[in-house]
């Protein structure tokens, strides 16, 4: 048995827009994701977040499920537009109260809340004013963050300012496949820079409001390896690596990766260096979202980057200007093993637990030994109840078991890992991919909202009880 420390925070993660539903209820403002999913052709099957998991109304039952599973922590995000319908200014008491009740219920059940401030559902009202392309956006985010800390920091001690800023800006501002749907390299660079300035303002706000609060960012991390062992692919992998560090380096080291500056520095504001002290305010924790490692190919058709990374296997490479409808997950049958003999998930992603070990130990070497949390990890698939009514997701159990062990090895080698938030508690809206792609421990029937524990949920409950994995 691979055992974990006594206070290890076994948990699960979610995000407001993916689970809550009722996006405009009780005075909430519209988010860019609400606008996006209601624009024809943007999501698989036209799926929206109007109902999602109906968690906004079923939150109490959902917390009961967490308690039954034995979760010690729950990572969730706040909907900025519920708290501040216009993004700044007028506070919406009903929205504030919703999360207050959720936090109280979690604590009553002995589940530690971990809050993400920004998991992609940016207020549409602010986007209409220029959004992240405006320098003022940093102050807007600071105002929102301060409100969240004033209302909840008495009970919440673990905070993440941003979730996967690299994915948000890459998919939403550069490729246009996520909200707000821009295809603009400059927006990706400038928006990302301002997002980090906002992060800095949030950190300042927490320090002023609750010196005992602990804060960091959830980064999408994973090794970038060359697809083939050629000079071109090796160089492409280095470029992709620099590109993927365009948030964690400035935030933790106070500088952009030099290769990123070579490729995209001309798109940054001229005086960007003056912002780096704000961006790199000292943090307490690092959140690691890890799914797989990236295999990178030299690809001259991608401006600037000239590289393309995929998680080991894809039915076909998508063109740069692919529409979200084309981005549907695996259309061809996925083989069980990839070309290097690695096991593949039902989505065709390589199962690489070693990549998690490498990422954790690399991040510790590069950024120092903060408190670490796995803030997301799991395998996605197309799970459905079998004839016996159960959901047999053996592939997920295998995936999680191997990743838990890899994380434990990283701990033995010095990584101060405090918790593990499996993505995700229950199947939810997988953004542009809609409801077909399922990552949950609990199966959700979106027509009836019936929650069914998958085999992995029972298994995870036993892991938590044993505080270890076989
Ligand atoms: O569902 C997403 C989440 O919102 C961000 N990280 C990856 C998950 C699975 O794709």
Short mmCIF file of N, CA, C and O in Angstrom, two decimals, residues 28-124:
data_model
loop_
_atom_site.label_atom_id
_atom_site.label_comp_id
_atom_site.label_asym_id
_atom_site.label_seq_id
_atom_site.Cartn_x
_atom_site.Cartn_y
_atom_site.Cartn_z
N UNK A 28 -27.97 37.55 -11.33
CA UNK A 28 -26.61 37.38 -11.85
C UNK A 28 -26.49 38.04 -13.23
O UNK A 28 -27.45 38.09 -14.00
N UNK A 29 -25.29 38.52 -13.53
CA UNK A 29 -25.05 39.11 -14.86
C UNK A 29 -24.60 38.03 -15.83
O UNK A 29 -24.27 36.91 -15.46
N UNK A 30 -24.58 38.43 -17.10
CA UNK A 30 -24.19 37.47 -18.14
C UNK A 30 -22.67 37.35 -18.18
O UNK A 30 -21.95 38.34 -18.01
N UNK A 31 -22.19 36.13 -18.44
CA UNK A 31 -20.75 35.94 -18.61
C UNK A 31 -20.44 35.73 -20.09
O UNK A 31 -21.34 35.46 -20.89
N UNK A 32 -19.15 35.84 -20.42
CA UNK A 32 -18.78 35.61 -21.83
C UNK A 32 -19.10 34.18 -22.25
O UNK A 32 -19.39 33.92 -23.41
N UNK A 33 -19.07 33.25 -21.30
CA UNK A 33 -19.39 31.87 -21.65
C UNK A 33 -20.87 31.70 -21.94
O UNK A 33 -21.27 30.95 -22.82
N UNK A 34 -21.71 32.42 -21.20
CA UNK A 34 -23.16 32.35 -21.48
C UNK A 34 -23.40 32.86 -22.90
O UNK A 34 -24.14 32.24 -23.68
N UNK A 35 -22.75 33.98 -23.23
CA UNK A 35 -22.92 34.55 -24.58
C UNK A 35 -22.41 33.56 -25.64
O UNK A 35 -23.04 33.33 -26.65
N UNK A 36 -21.28 32.96 -25.36
CA UNK A 36 -20.63 32.07 -26.33
C UNK A 36 -21.47 30.83 -26.61
O UNK A 36 -21.70 30.48 -27.77
N UNK A 37 -21.94 30.17 -25.55
CA UNK A 37 -22.69 28.91 -25.78
C UNK A 37 -24.04 29.17 -26.45
O UNK A 37 -24.62 28.26 -27.04
N UNK A 38 -24.52 30.43 -26.36
CA UNK A 38 -25.78 30.76 -27.02
C UNK A 38 -25.56 31.31 -28.43
O UNK A 38 -26.50 31.79 -29.06
N UNK A 39 -24.32 31.26 -28.88
CA UNK A 39 -24.03 31.65 -30.26
C UNK A 39 -24.00 30.36 -31.10
O UNK A 39 -23.23 29.44 -30.77
N UNK A 40 -24.83 30.28 -32.14
CA UNK A 40 -24.91 29.01 -32.88
C UNK A 40 -23.55 28.53 -33.38
O UNK A 40 -22.72 29.32 -33.82
N UNK A 41 -23.35 27.22 -33.26
CA UNK A 41 -22.14 26.60 -33.82
C UNK A 41 -20.94 26.59 -32.91
O UNK A 41 -19.87 26.15 -33.29
N UNK A 42 -21.08 27.09 -31.69
CA UNK A 42 -19.90 27.21 -30.84
C UNK A 42 -19.65 25.99 -29.95
O UNK A 42 -18.55 25.78 -29.49
N UNK A 43 -20.69 25.23 -29.66
CA UNK A 43 -20.47 24.05 -28.80
C UNK A 43 -21.02 22.81 -29.48
O UNK A 43 -21.91 22.90 -30.34
N UNK A 44 -20.49 21.68 -29.09
CA UNK A 44 -20.99 20.40 -29.59
C UNK A 44 -22.48 20.31 -29.31
O UNK A 44 -22.92 20.56 -28.17
N UNK A 45 -23.24 19.97 -30.29
CA UNK A 45 -24.69 19.77 -30.16
C UNK A 45 -25.40 21.01 -29.62
O UNK A 45 -26.51 20.91 -29.10
N UNK A 46 -24.77 22.17 -29.65
CA UNK A 46 -25.39 23.39 -29.12
C UNK A 46 -25.59 23.35 -27.62
O UNK A 46 -26.44 24.08 -27.07
N UNK A 47 -24.82 22.53 -26.92
CA UNK A 47 -24.98 22.43 -25.46
C UNK A 47 -24.71 23.78 -24.78
O UNK A 47 -23.82 24.53 -25.20
N UNK A 48 -25.45 24.06 -23.73
CA UNK A 48 -25.29 25.32 -23.01
C UNK A 48 -25.10 25.04 -21.51
O UNK A 48 -25.22 23.91 -21.06
N UNK A 49 -24.86 26.12 -20.78
CA UNK A 49 -24.75 26.00 -19.32
C UNK A 49 -26.04 26.37 -18.62
O UNK A 49 -26.03 26.67 -17.42
N UNK A 50 -27.15 26.38 -19.33
CA UNK A 50 -28.40 26.86 -18.72
C UNK A 50 -28.83 25.98 -17.55
O UNK A 50 -29.39 26.48 -16.58
N UNK A 51 -28.59 24.68 -17.68
CA UNK A 51 -28.95 23.77 -16.58
C UNK A 51 -27.68 23.09 -16.04
O UNK A 51 -27.49 22.98 -14.84
N UNK A 52 -26.85 22.61 -16.96
CA UNK A 52 -25.62 21.89 -16.59
C UNK A 52 -25.95 20.82 -15.55
O UNK A 52 -26.79 19.96 -15.80
N UNK A 53 -25.34 20.88 -14.37
CA UNK A 53 -25.63 19.86 -13.33
C UNK A 53 -26.67 20.39 -12.34
O UNK A 53 -26.92 19.76 -11.30
N UNK A 54 -27.23 21.55 -12.64
CA UNK A 54 -28.24 22.14 -11.75
C UNK A 54 -27.71 22.27 -10.32
O UNK A 54 -28.49 22.24 -9.35
N UNK A 55 -26.42 22.42 -10.23
CA UNK A 55 -25.79 22.48 -8.91
C UNK A 55 -26.23 23.75 -8.14
O UNK A 55 -26.24 23.76 -6.91
N UNK A 56 -26.59 24.78 -8.87
CA UNK A 56 -27.04 26.01 -8.19
C UNK A 56 -28.25 25.71 -7.30
O UNK A 56 -28.43 26.34 -6.26
N UNK A 57 -29.05 24.73 -7.71
CA UNK A 57 -30.22 24.39 -6.89
C UNK A 57 -30.01 23.12 -6.07
O UNK A 57 -30.67 22.90 -5.08
N UNK A 58 -29.09 22.28 -6.51
CA UNK A 58 -28.91 20.98 -5.83
C UNK A 58 -27.64 20.93 -5.00
O UNK A 58 -27.15 19.85 -4.68
N UNK A 59 -27.07 22.09 -4.69
CA UNK A 59 -25.76 22.13 -4.04
C UNK A 59 -25.73 21.33 -2.74
O UNK A 59 -24.74 20.68 -2.42
N UNK A 60 -26.84 21.33 -2.02
CA UNK A 60 -26.81 20.67 -0.71
C UNK A 60 -26.70 19.15 -0.88
O UNK A 60 -25.93 18.48 -0.19
N UNK A 61 -27.49 18.62 -1.84
CA UNK A 61 -27.37 17.18 -2.12
C UNK A 61 -25.96 16.85 -2.62
O UNK A 61 -25.41 15.78 -2.31
N UNK A 62 -25.41 17.76 -3.41
CA UNK A 62 -24.07 17.49 -3.94
C UNK A 62 -23.02 17.48 -2.84
O UNK A 62 -22.10 16.66 -2.85
N UNK A 63 -23.17 18.36 -1.88
CA UNK A 63 -22.21 18.34 -0.75
C UNK A 63 -22.40 17.05 0.04
O UNK A 63 -21.43 16.45 0.52
N UNK A 64 -23.64 16.58 0.12
CA UNK A 64 -23.87 15.30 0.83
C UNK A 64 -23.14 14.16 0.11
O UNK A 64 -22.56 13.28 0.75
N UNK A 65 -23.14 14.21 -1.23
CA UNK A 65 -22.40 13.18 -1.99
C UNK A 65 -20.91 13.25 -1.70
O UNK A 65 -20.24 12.24 -1.54
N UNK A 66 -20.40 14.49 -1.62
CA UNK A 66 -18.96 14.66 -1.31
C UNK A 66 -18.65 14.05 0.05
O UNK A 66 -17.64 13.37 0.23
N UNK A 67 -19.53 14.31 0.99
CA UNK A 67 -19.29 13.81 2.36
C UNK A 67 -19.33 12.28 2.37
O UNK A 67 -18.50 11.63 3.00
N UNK A 68 -20.29 11.73 1.61
CA UNK A 68 -20.40 10.27 1.55
C UNK A 68 -19.13 9.66 0.94
O UNK A 68 -18.71 8.57 1.32
N UNK A 69 -18.56 10.37 0.01
CA UNK A 69 -17.33 9.88 -0.63
C UNK A 69 -16.13 10.07 0.29
O UNK A 69 -15.05 9.53 0.04
N UNK A 70 -16.31 10.87 1.30
CA UNK A 70 -15.22 11.10 2.26
C UNK A 70 -14.28 12.22 1.86
O UNK A 70 -13.18 12.35 2.42
N UNK A 71 -14.69 13.06 0.90
CA UNK A 71 -13.79 14.13 0.45
C UNK A 71 -13.39 15.01 1.63
O UNK A 71 -14.21 15.33 2.49
N UNK A 72 -12.12 15.38 1.63
CA UNK A 72 -11.64 16.28 2.68
C UNK A 72 -11.51 17.71 2.16
O UNK A 72 -11.24 18.62 2.93
N UNK A 73 -11.63 17.87 0.84
CA UNK A 73 -11.54 19.22 0.26
C UNK A 73 -12.40 19.28 -0.99
O UNK A 73 -12.64 18.26 -1.65
N UNK A 74 -12.87 20.47 -1.29
CA UNK A 74 -13.63 20.69 -2.53
C UNK A 74 -13.14 21.99 -3.13
O UNK A 74 -13.19 23.04 -2.49
N UNK A 75 -12.63 21.87 -4.35
CA UNK A 75 -12.20 23.06 -5.08
C UNK A 75 -13.33 23.47 -6.01
O UNK A 75 -13.76 22.68 -6.85
N UNK A 76 -13.79 24.71 -5.89
CA UNK A 76 -14.84 25.20 -6.79
C UNK A 76 -14.53 26.65 -7.13
O UNK A 76 -13.69 27.29 -6.48
N UNK A 77 -15.18 27.15 -8.18
CA UNK A 77 -14.92 28.55 -8.54
C UNK A 77 -16.15 29.39 -8.29
O UNK A 77 -17.28 28.89 -8.28
N UNK A 78 -15.90 30.67 -8.07
CA UNK A 78 -16.99 31.63 -7.92
C UNK A 78 -17.36 32.16 -9.29
O UNK A 78 -16.48 32.38 -10.13
N UNK A 79 -18.64 32.38 -9.49
CA UNK A 79 -19.05 33.09 -10.70
C UNK A 79 -18.98 34.58 -10.38
O UNK A 79 -19.77 35.10 -9.58
N UNK A 80 -18.03 35.24 -10.99
CA UNK A 80 -17.82 36.69 -10.80
C UNK A 80 -19.15 37.43 -11.04
O UNK A 80 -19.52 38.34 -10.29
N UNK A 81 -19.89 36.98 -12.08
CA UNK A 81 -21.13 37.70 -12.45
C UNK A 81 -22.27 37.47 -11.47
O UNK A 81 -23.27 38.18 -11.52
N UNK A 82 -22.17 36.46 -10.64
CA UNK A 82 -23.21 36.34 -9.59
C UNK A 82 -22.95 37.37 -8.49
O UNK A 82 -23.87 37.90 -7.90
N UNK A 83 -21.66 37.59 -8.21
CA UNK A 83 -21.32 38.51 -7.13
C UNK A 83 -21.46 39.97 -7.57
O UNK A 83 -21.96 40.81 -6.84
N UNK A 84 -20.99 40.23 -8.79
CA UNK A 84 -21.00 41.58 -9.34
C UNK A 84 -21.57 41.50 -10.76
O UNK A 84 -20.83 41.25 -11.71
N UNK A 85 -22.88 41.66 -10.91
CA UNK A 85 -23.50 41.44 -12.23
C UNK A 85 -22.87 42.28 -13.34
O UNK A 85 -22.82 41.84 -14.48
N UNK A 86 -22.40 43.48 -13.00
CA UNK A 86 -21.75 44.30 -14.04
C UNK A 86 -20.23 44.14 -13.99
O UNK A 86 -19.51 44.87 -14.65
N UNK A 87 -19.77 43.22 -13.17
CA UNK A 87 -18.33 42.98 -13.09
C UNK A 87 -17.63 43.83 -12.05
O UNK A 87 -16.66 43.41 -11.42
N UNK A 88 -18.13 45.04 -11.85
CA UNK A 88 -17.64 45.95 -10.80
C UNK A 88 -18.86 46.69 -10.24
O UNK A 88 -19.94 46.65 -10.82
N UNK A 89 -18.66 47.37 -9.14
CA UNK A 89 -19.74 48.24 -8.63
C UNK A 89 -20.74 47.51 -7.77
O UNK A 89 -20.41 47.00 -6.71
N UNK A 90 -21.95 47.39 -8.29
CA UNK A 90 -23.08 46.90 -7.50
C UNK A 90 -22.93 45.43 -7.11
O UNK A 90 -22.78 44.57 -7.97
N UNK A 91 -23.01 45.18 -5.80
CA UNK A 91 -22.90 43.80 -5.30
C UNK A 91 -24.27 43.13 -5.31
O UNK A 91 -25.27 43.75 -4.98
N UNK A 92 -24.30 41.86 -5.70
CA UNK A 92 -25.56 41.12 -5.76
C UNK A 92 -25.64 40.18 -4.56
O UNK A 92 -25.00 39.13 -4.53
N UNK A 93 -26.42 40.58 -3.59
CA UNK A 93 -26.46 39.84 -2.33
C UNK A 93 -26.85 38.38 -2.52
O UNK A 93 -26.29 37.48 -1.87
N UNK A 94 -27.80 38.13 -3.43
CA UNK A 94 -28.24 36.73 -3.62
C UNK A 94 -27.07 35.86 -4.08
O UNK A 94 -26.92 34.71 -3.63
N UNK A 95 -26.24 36.40 -4.96
CA UNK A 95 -25.08 35.64 -5.44
C UNK A 95 -24.07 35.41 -4.33
O UNK A 95 -23.54 34.30 -4.17
N UNK A 96 -23.82 36.45 -3.56
CA UNK A 96 -22.87 36.33 -2.44
C UNK A 96 -23.37 35.27 -1.47
O UNK A 96 -22.61 34.42 -1.00
N UNK A 97 -24.67 35.29 -1.21
CA UNK A 97 -25.24 34.35 -0.23
C UNK A 97 -25.16 32.91 -0.71
O UNK A 97 -25.00 31.99 0.10
N UNK A 98 -25.30 32.71 -2.01
CA UNK A 98 -25.23 31.34 -2.54
C UNK A 98 -23.92 30.68 -2.13
O UNK A 98 -23.90 29.57 -1.57
N UNK A 99 -22.81 31.36 -2.37
CA UNK A 99 -21.51 30.74 -2.04
C UNK A 99 -21.29 30.69 -0.53
O UNK A 99 -20.61 29.80 -0.02
N UNK A 100 -21.87 31.64 0.17
CA UNK A 100 -21.73 31.64 1.62
C UNK A 100 -22.37 30.38 2.21
O UNK A 100 -21.80 29.70 3.08
N UNK A 101 -23.55 30.06 1.70
CA UNK A 101 -24.24 28.85 2.18
C UNK A 101 -23.45 27.60 1.81
O UNK A 101 -23.34 26.66 2.60
N UNK A 102 -22.92 27.61 0.59
CA UNK A 102 -22.13 26.45 0.15
C UNK A 102 -20.92 26.25 1.05
O UNK A 102 -20.63 25.12 1.50
N UNK A 103 -20.23 27.33 1.35
CA UNK A 103 -19.04 27.25 2.21
C UNK A 103 -19.44 26.72 3.59
O UNK A 103 -18.78 25.82 4.15
N UNK A 104 -20.51 27.26 4.14
CA UNK A 104 -20.94 26.81 5.48
C UNK A 104 -21.26 25.32 5.49
O UNK A 104 -20.90 24.60 6.42
N UNK A 105 -21.92 24.88 4.44
CA UNK A 105 -22.29 23.45 4.38
C UNK A 105 -21.05 22.58 4.25
O UNK A 105 -20.95 21.51 4.88
N UNK A 106 -20.09 23.02 3.45
CA UNK A 106 -18.84 22.25 3.32
C UNK A 106 -18.16 22.13 4.68
O UNK A 106 -17.74 21.05 5.10
N UNK A 107 -18.07 23.26 5.36
CA UNK A 107 -17.37 23.25 6.65
C UNK A 107 -18.12 22.39 7.66
O UNK A 107 -17.52 21.67 8.45
N UNK A 108 -19.45 22.46 7.60
CA UNK A 108 -20.25 21.63 8.51
C UNK A 108 -19.95 20.15 8.30
O UNK A 108 -19.97 19.35 9.23
N UNK A 109 -19.64 19.81 7.04
CA UNK A 109 -19.33 18.41 6.70
C UNK A 109 -17.84 18.12 6.80
O UNK A 109 -17.37 17.11 6.29
N UNK A 110 -17.09 19.08 7.32
CA UNK A 110 -15.65 18.89 7.49
C UNK A 110 -14.90 18.78 6.15
O UNK A 110 -13.92 18.03 6.02
N UNK A 111 -15.37 19.52 5.17
CA UNK A 111 -14.73 19.53 3.85
C UNK A 111 -14.10 20.91 3.66
O UNK A 111 -14.79 21.94 3.75
N UNK A 112 -12.79 20.94 3.42
CA UNK A 112 -12.08 22.22 3.30
C UNK A 112 -12.38 22.87 1.94
O UNK A 112 -12.14 22.25 0.90
N UNK A 113 -12.89 24.10 1.94
CA UNK A 113 -13.13 24.75 0.65
C UNK A 113 -11.84 25.35 0.08
O UNK A 113 -11.04 25.91 0.80
N UNK A 114 -11.68 25.19 -1.23
CA UNK A 114 -10.58 25.84 -1.95
C UNK A 114 -11.25 26.60 -3.09
O UNK A 114 -11.94 25.98 -3.91
N UNK A 115 -11.08 27.90 -3.12
CA UNK A 115 -11.83 28.70 -4.09
C UNK A 115 -10.94 29.21 -5.22
O UNK A 115 -9.86 29.75 -5.00
N UNK A 116 -11.43 29.04 -6.45
CA UNK A 116 -10.82 29.67 -7.63
C UNK A 116 -11.63 30.93 -7.94
O UNK A 116 -12.85 30.87 -8.06
N UNK A 117 -10.94 32.05 -8.09
CA UNK A 117 -11.66 33.28 -8.39
C UNK A 117 -12.08 33.35 -9.86
O UNK A 117 -13.16 33.83 -10.19
N UNK A 118 -11.18 32.92 -10.74
CA UNK A 118 -11.49 33.06 -12.16
C UNK A 118 -11.27 31.75 -12.90
O UNK A 118 -10.15 31.35 -13.17
N UNK A 119 -12.39 31.09 -13.20
CA UNK A 119 -12.33 29.87 -14.01
C UNK A 119 -13.13 30.15 -15.29
O UNK A 119 -14.12 29.50 -15.58
N UNK A 120 -12.72 31.22 -15.97
CA UNK A 120 -13.07 31.50 -17.37
C UNK A 120 -14.39 32.23 -17.63
O UNK A 120 -14.60 32.72 -18.74
N UNK A 121 -15.31 32.30 -16.65
CA UNK A 121 -16.61 32.95 -16.95
C UNK A 121 -16.53 34.45 -16.66
O UNK A 121 -17.16 34.96 -15.73
N UNK A 122 -15.78 35.14 -17.49
CA UNK A 122 -15.54 36.58 -17.35
C UNK A 122 -16.85 37.35 -17.57
O UNK A 122 -17.65 36.98 -18.45
N UNK A 123 -17.08 38.42 -16.81
CA UNK A 123 -18.33 39.17 -17.01
C UNK A 123 -18.44 39.79 -18.41
O UNK A 123 -17.53 40.48 -18.86
N UNK A 124 -19.56 39.53 -19.07
CA UNK A 124 -19.77 40.09 -20.41
C UNK A 124 -19.77 41.63 -20.36
O UNK A 124 -19.27 42.29 -21.26
#
